[in-house]
């Protein structure tokens, strides 16, 4: 994901470019990864909710697809000081702020569920925090639609982030 400027309208946006690592291409194939990327953009773009990030455009450049979404420079992972070293302690939030963020996240997830979308990767780094101290859910890359058949992924691929994936 890149922070980019649209100079004509003087707007900063986020550009999410599909650039998978080689071993993922070997496992899933470029066509499947591309299909999942387009699905992510479509799922995010069709939802209009104050606690879900907006997607505004989709295109490709030199054979690589990308989509444009709103740019927010802070996420809940940064707010609590979380790192990818999960054993390290994080900062505690005040109770009122933690409840506020939790309720907003649940409202966004509720909207997704009403649309039949299961996120499957809810974690602090996928919850952006706006300048108005509101949260917005991002990264629908692992999402699936309710009732959707299991994909063509190899059976040894696990979905989600360690320490945040549901036990089932």
CSV table of N, CA, C and O in Angstrom, one decimal, residues 49-155:
chain,number,residue,atom,x,y,z
A,49,UNK,N,-20.2,2.7,4.7
A,49,UNK,CA,-20.4,2.7,6.1
A,49,UNK,C,-19.3,3.6,6.8
A,49,UNK,O,-18.2,3.6,6.4
A,50,UNK,N,-19.7,4.3,7.8
A,50,UNK,CA,-18.7,5.2,8.5
A,50,UNK,C,-17.5,4.5,9.1
A,50,UNK,O,-16.5,5.1,9.4
A,51,UNK,N,-17.6,3.1,9.3
A,51,UNK,CA,-16.5,2.4,10.0
A,51,UNK,C,-15.9,1.4,9.0
A,51,UNK,O,-15.3,0.4,9.5
A,52,UNK,N,-16.0,1.6,7.7
A,52,UNK,CA,-15.4,0.8,6.7
A,52,UNK,C,-14.7,1.7,5.7
A,52,UNK,O,-15.4,2.7,5.2
A,53,UNK,N,-13.5,1.5,5.4
A,53,UNK,CA,-12.7,2.4,4.5
A,53,UNK,C,-13.4,2.4,3.1
A,53,UNK,O,-13.8,1.3,2.6
A,54,UNK,N,-13.4,3.6,2.5
A,54,UNK,CA,-14.0,3.7,1.1
A,54,UNK,C,-13.0,3.3,0.1
A,54,UNK,O,-11.8,3.7,0.1
A,55,UNK,N,-13.4,2.6,-1.0
A,55,UNK,CA,-12.6,2.4,-2.2
A,55,UNK,C,-13.2,3.2,-3.3
A,55,UNK,O,-14.5,3.1,-3.5
A,56,UNK,N,-12.4,3.9,-4.1
A,56,UNK,CA,-12.9,4.8,-5.1
A,56,UNK,C,-12.7,4.4,-6.5
A,56,UNK,O,-13.4,4.8,-7.4
A,57,UNK,N,-11.6,3.6,-6.7
A,57,UNK,CA,-11.3,3.3,-8.1
A,57,UNK,C,-10.5,2.0,-8.2
A,57,UNK,O,-9.9,1.6,-7.2
A,58,UNK,N,-10.5,1.4,-9.4
A,58,UNK,CA,-9.7,0.2,-9.6
A,58,UNK,C,-9.2,0.3,-11.1
A,58,UNK,O,-9.9,0.7,-12.0
A,59,UNK,N,-7.9,-0.1,-11.3
A,59,UNK,CA,-7.3,-0.1,-12.6
A,59,UNK,C,-6.1,-1.0,-12.6
A,59,UNK,O,-5.9,-1.7,-11.6
A,60,UNK,N,-5.3,-0.9,-13.6
A,60,UNK,CA,-4.1,-1.6,-13.6
A,60,UNK,C,-3.0,-0.9,-14.4
A,60,UNK,O,-3.3,0.0,-15.2
A,61,UNK,N,-1.8,-1.1,-14.0
A,61,UNK,CA,-0.6,-0.4,-14.7
A,61,UNK,C,0.4,-1.5,-15.0
A,61,UNK,O,0.8,-2.2,-14.0
A,62,UNK,N,0.8,-1.6,-16.2
A,62,UNK,CA,1.8,-2.6,-16.6
A,62,UNK,C,1.5,-4.0,-16.2
A,62,UNK,O,2.3,-4.7,-15.7
A,63,UNK,N,0.2,-4.3,-16.3
A,63,UNK,CA,-0.3,-5.7,-15.9
A,63,UNK,C,-0.5,-5.9,-14.5
A,63,UNK,O,-0.9,-7.0,-14.1
A,64,UNK,N,-0.3,-4.9,-13.6
A,64,UNK,CA,-0.5,-5.1,-12.2
A,64,UNK,C,-1.7,-4.3,-11.7
A,64,UNK,O,-1.7,-3.1,-11.9
A,65,UNK,N,-2.7,-5.0,-11.2
A,65,UNK,CA,-3.9,-4.3,-10.7
A,65,UNK,C,-3.6,-3.5,-9.5
A,65,UNK,O,-2.8,-3.8,-8.7
A,66,UNK,N,-4.4,-2.4,-9.3
A,66,UNK,CA,-4.4,-1.6,-8.1
A,66,UNK,C,-5.8,-1.0,-7.8
A,66,UNK,O,-6.6,-1.0,-8.7
A,67,UNK,N,-6.0,-0.7,-6.5
A,67,UNK,CA,-7.2,0.1,-6.3
A,67,UNK,C,-6.8,1.3,-5.4
A,67,UNK,O,-5.8,1.3,-4.7
A,68,UNK,N,-7.7,2.3,-5.5
A,68,UNK,CA,-7.5,3.6,-4.7
A,68,UNK,C,-8.5,3.6,-3.6
A,68,UNK,O,-9.7,3.4,-3.8
A,69,UNK,N,-8.1,3.9,-2.4
A,69,UNK,CA,-9.0,4.1,-1.3
A,69,UNK,C,-8.5,5.3,-0.4
A,69,UNK,O,-7.5,5.8,-0.6
A,70,UNK,N,-9.4,5.6,0.5
A,70,UNK,CA,-9.1,6.7,1.4
A,70,UNK,C,-7.8,6.4,2.2
A,70,UNK,O,-7.5,5.3,2.5
A,71,UNK,N,-7.0,7.5,2.4
A,71,UNK,CA,-5.8,7.4,3.1
A,71,UNK,C,-6.0,7.8,4.5
A,71,UNK,O,-6.5,8.9,4.8
A,72,UNK,N,-5.5,7.0,5.5
A,72,UNK,CA,-5.5,7.3,6.9
A,72,UNK,C,-4.2,6.8,7.4
A,72,UNK,O,-3.8,5.7,7.1
A,73,UNK,N,-3.4,7.7,8.1
A,73,UNK,CA,-2.1,7.3,8.4
A,73,UNK,C,-1.9,6.6,9.8
A,73,UNK,O,-0.8,6.3,10.2
A,74,UNK,N,-3.0,6.4,10.5
A,74,UNK,CA,-2.9,5.8,11.8
A,74,UNK,C,-3.7,4.5,11.9
A,74,UNK,O,-4.8,4.4,11.2
A,75,UNK,N,-3.3,3.5,12.6
A,75,UNK,CA,-4.1,2.3,12.8
A,75,UNK,C,-4.1,2.0,14.3
A,75,UNK,O,-3.2,2.4,15.1
A,76,UNK,N,-5.0,1.1,14.7
A,76,UNK,CA,-5.1,0.7,16.1
A,76,UNK,C,-3.8,0.0,16.6
A,76,UNK,O,-3.4,0.2,17.8
A,77,UNK,N,-3.2,-0.7,15.7
A,77,UNK,CA,-1.9,-1.4,16.1
A,77,UNK,C,-0.8,-0.4,16.5
A,77,UNK,O,-0.1,-0.6,17.5
A,78,UNK,N,-0.8,0.8,15.8
A,78,UNK,CA,0.2,1.8,16.2
A,78,UNK,C,-0.2,2.5,17.4
A,78,UNK,O,0.6,2.9,18.3
A,79,UNK,N,-1.5,2.7,17.6
A,79,UNK,CA,-2.1,3.4,18.8
A,79,UNK,C,-1.7,2.7,20.1
A,79,UNK,O,-1.3,3.3,21.0
A,80,UNK,N,-1.8,1.3,20.0
A,80,UNK,CA,-1.5,0.6,21.2
A,80,UNK,C,0.0,0.1,21.3
A,80,UNK,O,0.4,-0.5,22.2
A,81,UNK,N,0.8,0.5,20.2
A,81,UNK,CA,2.2,0.2,20.2
A,81,UNK,C,2.5,-1.3,20.0
A,81,UNK,O,3.5,-1.8,20.4
A,82,UNK,N,1.6,-1.9,19.2
A,82,UNK,CA,1.8,-3.4,18.9
A,82,UNK,C,2.9,-3.5,17.8
A,82,UNK,O,3.0,-2.6,17.0
A,83,UNK,N,3.6,-4.6,18.0
A,83,UNK,CA,4.6,-4.9,16.9
A,83,UNK,C,4.4,-6.3,16.5
A,83,UNK,O,3.6,-7.0,17.0
A,84,UNK,N,5.2,-6.7,15.5
A,84,UNK,CA,5.0,-8.1,15.0
A,84,UNK,C,5.7,-9.1,16.0
A,84,UNK,O,5.7,-10.2,15.8
A,85,UNK,N,6.3,-8.5,17.0
A,85,UNK,CA,6.9,-9.4,18.1
A,85,UNK,C,5.8,-9.5,19.1
A,85,UNK,O,5.7,-8.6,20.0
A,86,UNK,N,4.9,-10.4,19.0
A,86,UNK,CA,3.7,-10.5,19.8
A,86,UNK,C,3.9,-10.6,21.3
A,86,UNK,O,3.0,-10.4,22.1
A,87,UNK,N,5.1,-11.1,21.7
A,87,UNK,CA,5.4,-11.2,23.1
A,87,UNK,C,5.6,-9.9,23.8
A,87,UNK,O,5.5,-9.8,25.0
A,88,UNK,N,5.9,-8.8,23.0
A,88,UNK,CA,6.2,-7.5,23.6
A,88,UNK,C,4.9,-6.9,24.1
A,88,UNK,O,3.8,-7.0,23.5
A,89,UNK,N,4.9,-6.3,25.3
A,89,UNK,CA,3.7,-5.6,25.9
A,89,UNK,C,3.3,-4.4,25.0
A,89,UNK,O,4.1,-3.8,24.3
A,90,UNK,N,2.0,-4.1,25.0
A,90,UNK,CA,1.5,-3.0,24.3
A,90,UNK,C,0.9,-2.0,25.3
A,90,UNK,O,0.8,-2.3,26.5
A,91,UNK,N,0.6,-0.8,24.8
A,91,UNK,CA,0.1,0.3,25.7
A,91,UNK,C,-1.4,0.0,25.9
A,91,UNK,O,-2.1,-0.5,25.0
A,92,UNK,N,-1.8,0.3,27.1
A,92,UNK,CA,-3.3,0.1,27.4
A,92,UNK,C,-4.0,1.4,27.0
A,92,UNK,O,-3.5,2.5,27.1
A,93,UNK,N,-5.2,1.2,26.5
A,93,UNK,CA,-6.1,2.3,26.2
A,93,UNK,C,-7.0,2.6,27.4
A,93,UNK,O,-7.3,1.7,28.2
A,94,UNK,N,-7.4,3.8,27.6
A,94,UNK,CA,-8.3,4.2,28.6
A,94,UNK,C,-9.6,3.4,28.3
A,94,UNK,O,-9.9,3.1,27.1
A,95,UNK,N,-10.3,3.0,29.3
A,95,UNK,CA,-11.5,2.2,29.1
A,95,UNK,C,-12.5,2.8,28.2
A,95,UNK,O,-13.1,2.1,27.3
A,96,UNK,N,-12.8,4.1,28.3
A,96,UNK,CA,-13.8,4.8,27.5
A,96,UNK,C,-13.3,4.7,26.0
A,96,UNK,O,-14.2,4.5,25.1
A,97,UNK,N,-12.1,4.9,25.7
A,97,UNK,CA,-11.6,4.8,24.4
A,97,UNK,C,-11.6,3.4,23.8
A,97,UNK,O,-12.0,3.2,22.7
A,98,UNK,N,-11.2,2.5,24.6
A,98,UNK,CA,-11.3,1.1,24.2
A,98,UNK,C,-12.7,0.6,23.8
A,98,UNK,O,-13.0,0.0,22.8
A,99,UNK,N,-13.7,1.1,24.7
A,99,UNK,CA,-15.1,0.7,24.4
A,99,UNK,C,-15.6,1.4,23.1
A,99,UNK,O,-16.2,0.8,22.3
A,100,UNK,N,-15.2,2.7,23.0
A,100,UNK,CA,-15.5,3.5,21.8
A,100,UNK,C,-15.0,2.8,20.5
A,100,UNK,O,-15.8,2.6,19.5
A,101,UNK,N,-13.8,2.4,20.5
A,101,UNK,CA,-13.2,1.7,19.3
A,101,UNK,C,-13.9,0.3,19.1
A,101,UNK,O,-14.1,0.0,18.0
A,102,UNK,N,-14.1,-0.4,20.2
A,102,UNK,CA,-14.7,-1.7,20.0
A,102,UNK,C,-16.1,-1.6,19.5
A,102,UNK,O,-16.5,-2.3,18.5
A,103,UNK,N,-16.9,-0.6,20.0
A,103,UNK,CA,-18.3,-0.5,19.4
A,103,UNK,C,-18.3,0.0,18.0
A,103,UNK,O,-19.1,-0.5,17.2
A,104,UNK,N,-17.4,0.8,17.6
A,104,UNK,CA,-17.3,1.3,16.2
A,104,UNK,C,-16.9,0.1,15.3
A,104,UNK,O,-17.4,-0.1,14.2
A,105,UNK,N,-15.9,-0.7,15.7
A,105,UNK,CA,-15.5,-1.9,15.0
A,105,UNK,C,-16.6,-2.8,14.8
A,105,UNK,O,-16.9,-3.4,13.7
A,106,UNK,N,-17.4,-3.1,15.9
A,106,UNK,CA,-18.5,-4.0,15.8
A,106,UNK,C,-19.6,-3.5,14.9
A,106,UNK,O,-20.2,-4.2,14.2
A,107,UNK,N,-19.8,-2.2,14.8
A,107,UNK,CA,-20.8,-1.6,13.9
A,107,UNK,C,-20.3,-1.8,12.4
A,107,UNK,O,-21.1,-2.2,11.6
A,108,UNK,N,-19.0,-1.7,12.2
A,108,UNK,CA,-18.5,-1.9,10.8
A,108,UNK,C,-18.6,-3.4,10.5
A,108,UNK,O,-19.1,-3.8,9.4
A,109,UNK,N,-18.3,-4.3,11.4
A,109,UNK,CA,-18.4,-5.7,11.2
A,109,UNK,C,-19.9,-6.1,11.0
A,109,UNK,O,-20.2,-7.0,10.2
A,110,UNK,N,-20.8,-5.5,11.8
A,110,UNK,CA,-22.2,-5.8,11.6
A,110,UNK,C,-22.7,-5.4,10.2
A,110,UNK,O,-23.4,-6.2,9.6
A,111,UNK,N,-22.2,-4.3,9.7
A,111,UNK,CA,-22.6,-3.9,8.3
A,111,UNK,C,-22.1,-5.0,7.3
A,111,UNK,O,-22.8,-5.4,6.4
A,112,UNK,N,-20.9,-5.4,7.5
A,112,UNK,CA,-20.3,-6.4,6.6
A,112,UNK,C,-21.1,-7.7,6.7
A,112,UNK,O,-21.4,-8.3,5.7
A,113,UNK,N,-21.5,-8.1,7.9
A,113,UNK,CA,-22.2,-9.4,8.1
A,113,UNK,C,-23.6,-9.3,7.5
A,113,UNK,O,-24.1,-10.2,6.9
A,114,UNK,N,-24.3,-8.1,7.5
A,114,UNK,CA,-25.6,-7.9,6.9
A,114,UNK,C,-25.4,-8.0,5.4
A,114,UNK,O,-26.4,-8.4,4.7
A,115,UNK,N,-24.2,-7.7,4.8
A,115,UNK,CA,-24.0,-7.9,3.4
A,115,UNK,C,-23.5,-9.3,3.1
A,115,UNK,O,-23.2,-9.6,1.9
A,116,UNK,N,-23.4,-10.1,4.1
A,116,UNK,CA,-22.9,-11.5,3.9
A,116,UNK,C,-21.4,-11.7,3.7
A,116,UNK,O,-20.9,-12.7,3.2
A,117,UNK,N,-20.7,-10.7,4.3
A,117,UNK,CA,-19.2,-10.8,4.2
A,117,UNK,C,-18.6,-11.1,5.5
A,117,UNK,O,-18.9,-10.5,6.6
A,118,UNK,N,-17.7,-12.1,5.5
A,118,UNK,CA,-17.0,-12.5,6.7
A,118,UNK,C,-15.5,-12.0,6.5
A,118,UNK,O,-14.8,-12.5,5.6
A,119,UNK,N,-15.0,-11.2,7.4
A,119,UNK,CA,-13.7,-10.5,7.2
A,119,UNK,C,-12.5,-11.5,7.3
A,119,UNK,O,-11.7,-11.5,6.5
A,120,UNK,N,-12.5,-12.3,8.4
A,120,UNK,CA,-11.5,-13.3,8.6
A,120,UNK,C,-10.1,-12.8,8.9
A,120,UNK,O,-9.1,-13.6,9.0
A,121,UNK,N,-9.9,-11.5,9.1
A,121,UNK,CA,-8.5,-11.0,9.5
A,121,UNK,C,-8.6,-9.7,10.3
A,121,UNK,O,-7.9,-8.8,10.0
A,122,UNK,N,-9.5,-9.7,11.3
A,122,UNK,CA,-9.7,-8.5,12.1
A,122,UNK,C,-8.6,-8.5,13.1
A,122,UNK,O,-8.4,-9.5,13.9
A,123,UNK,N,-7.8,-7.4,13.1
A,123,UNK,CA,-6.7,-7.3,14.0
A,123,UNK,C,-6.4,-5.8,14.1
A,123,UNK,O,-6.8,-5.0,13.2
A,124,UNK,N,-5.6,-5.3,15.1
A,124,UNK,CA,-5.4,-3.9,15.2
A,124,UNK,C,-4.8,-3.2,14.0
A,124,UNK,O,-5.2,-2.1,13.7
A,125,UNK,N,-3.9,-3.8,13.3
A,125,UNK,CA,-3.3,-3.2,12.1
A,125,UNK,C,-4.3,-3.0,10.9
A,125,UNK,O,-4.1,-2.3,10.0
A,126,UNK,N,-5.5,-3.7,11.0
A,126,UNK,CA,-6.5,-3.6,10.0
A,126,UNK,C,-7.7,-2.7,10.4
A,126,UNK,O,-8.7,-2.7,9.8
A,127,UNK,N,-7.4,-2.0,11.5
A,127,UNK,CA,-8.4,-1.0,11.9
A,127,UNK,C,-7.8,0.4,11.9
A,127,UNK,O,-6.9,0.6,12.8
A,128,UNK,N,-8.1,1.2,11.0
A,128,UNK,CA,-7.5,2.5,10.9
A,128,UNK,C,-8.2,3.4,11.8
A,128,UNK,O,-9.4,3.3,12.2
A,129,UNK,N,-7.5,4.5,12.3
A,129,UNK,CA,-8.0,5.5,13.2
A,129,UNK,C,-7.9,6.8,12.4
A,129,UNK,O,-6.9,7.3,12.0
A,130,UNK,N,-9.1,7.5,12.3
A,130,UNK,CA,-9.2,8.8,11.6
A,130,UNK,C,-8.7,9.9,12.5
A,130,UNK,O,-8.5,9.8,13.7
A,131,UNK,N,-8.6,11.1,11.9
A,131,UNK,CA,-8.3,12.3,12.6
A,131,UNK,C,-9.4,12.7,13.6
A,131,UNK,O,-9.1,13.4,14.6
A,132,UNK,N,-10.6,12.2,13.4
A,132,UNK,CA,-11.7,12.5,14.3
A,132,UNK,C,-11.8,11.4,15.3
A,132,UNK,O,-12.8,11.3,16.0
A,133,UNK,N,-10.8,10.5,15.4
A,133,UNK,CA,-10.7,9.4,16.4
A,133,UNK,C,-11.8,8.4,16.2
A,133,UNK,O,-12.4,7.9,17.2
A,134,UNK,N,-12.2,8.1,14.9
A,134,UNK,CA,-13.1,7.1,14.6
A,134,UNK,C,-12.3,6.0,13.9
A,134,UNK,O,-11.3,6.2,13.3
A,135,UNK,N,-12.9,4.8,13.9
A,135,UNK,CA,-12.2,3.6,13.3
A,135,UNK,C,-12.8,3.3,12.0
A,135,UNK,O,-14.0,3.5,11.8
A,136,UNK,N,-12.0,2.7,11.1
A,136,UNK,CA,-12.4,2.2,9.8
A,136,UNK,C,-11.7,0.9,9.5
A,136,UNK,O,-10.5,0.8,9.6
A,137,UNK,N,-12.5,-0.1,9.2
A,137,UNK,CA,-12.0,-1.4,8.9
A,137,UNK,C,-11.4,-1.5,7.5
A,137,UNK,O,-12.0,-0.9,6.5
A,138,UNK,N,-10.2,-2.1,7.3
A,138,UNK,CA,-9.6,-2.3,6.0
A,138,UNK,C,-9.2,-3.7,5.8
A,138,UNK,O,-9.4,-4.6,6.6
A,139,UNK,N,-8.6,-4.0,4.6
A,139,UNK,CA,-8.0,-5.3,4.3
A,139,UNK,C,-9.0,-6.4,4.2
A,139,UNK,O,-9.0,-7.2,5.1
A,140,UNK,N,-9.8,-6.4,3.2
A,140,UNK,CA,-10.7,-7.5,3.0
A,140,UNK,C,-10.1,-8.7,2.2
A,140,UNK,O,-10.8,-9.5,1.6
A,141,UNK,N,-8.8,-8.7,2.1
A,141,UNK,CA,-8.1,-9.7,1.2
A,141,UNK,C,-8.4,-11.1,1.6
A,141,UNK,O,-8.3,-12.0,0.7
A,142,UNK,N,-8.7,-11.4,2.8
A,142,UNK,CA,-9.0,-12.8,3.2
A,142,UNK,C,-10.5,-13.0,3.4
A,142,UNK,O,-10.9,-14.1,3.8
A,143,UNK,N,-11.3,-12.0,3.1
A,143,UNK,CA,-12.8,-12.1,3.3
A,143,UNK,C,-13.4,-13.1,2.4
A,143,UNK,O,-12.9,-13.5,1.4
A,144,UNK,N,-14.6,-13.6,2.9
A,144,UNK,CA,-15.3,-14.5,2.0
A,144,UNK,C,-16.8,-14.2,2.2
A,144,UNK,O,-17.2,-13.6,3.2
A,145,UNK,N,-17.6,-14.6,1.2
A,145,UNK,CA,-19.0,-14.3,1.3
A,145,UNK,C,-19.7,-15.5,2.0
A,145,UNK,O,-19.2,-16.7,1.8
A,146,UNK,N,-20.7,-15.2,2.7
A,146,UNK,CA,-21.4,-16.3,3.4
A,146,UNK,C,-21.9,-17.3,2.4
A,146,UNK,O,-22.4,-16.9,1.4
A,147,UNK,N,-21.7,-18.6,2.7
A,147,UNK,CA,-22.1,-19.6,1.8
A,147,UNK,C,-21.2,-19.9,0.6
A,147,UNK,O,-21.4,-20.8,-0.1
A,148,UNK,N,-20.1,-19.1,0.5
A,148,UNK,CA,-19.2,-19.3,-0.6
A,148,UNK,C,-18.4,-20.6,-0.4
A,148,UNK,O,-18.0,-20.9,0.7
A,149,UNK,N,-18.3,-21.3,-1.5
A,149,UNK,CA,-17.6,-22.6,-1.4
A,149,UNK,C,-16.1,-22.4,-1.1
A,149,UNK,O,-15.5,-21.3,-1.4
A,150,UNK,N,-15.5,-23.3,-0.5
A,150,UNK,CA,-14.0,-23.2,-0.2
A,150,UNK,C,-13.3,-23.0,-1.5
A,150,UNK,O,-13.6,-23.7,-2.5
A,151,UNK,N,-12.3,-22.1,-1.4
A,151,UNK,CA,-11.5,-21.8,-2.6
A,151,UNK,C,-10.6,-23.0,-3.1
A,151,UNK,O,-10.6,-24.0,-2.5
A,152,UNK,N,-9.9,-22.7,-4.1
A,152,UNK,CA,-9.0,-23.6,-4.6
A,152,UNK,C,-7.6,-23.6,-3.9
A,152,UNK,O,-6.7,-24.2,-4.4
A,153,UNK,N,-7.5,-23.0,-2.8
A,153,UNK,CA,-6.2,-22.9,-2.1
A,153,UNK,C,-5.8,-24.3,-1.6
A,153,UNK,O,-6.6,-25.1,-1.3
A,154,UNK,N,-4.5,-24.5,-1.6
A,154,UNK,CA,-4.0,-25.8,-1.1
A,154,UNK,C,-4.4,-25.9,0.4
A,154,UNK,O,-4.6,-25.0,1.1
A,155,UNK,N,-4.6,-27.1,0.8
A,155,UNK,CA,-5.2,-27.4,2.1
A,155,UNK,C,-4.2,-27.0,3.2
A,155,UNK,O,-4.6,-26.9,4.4
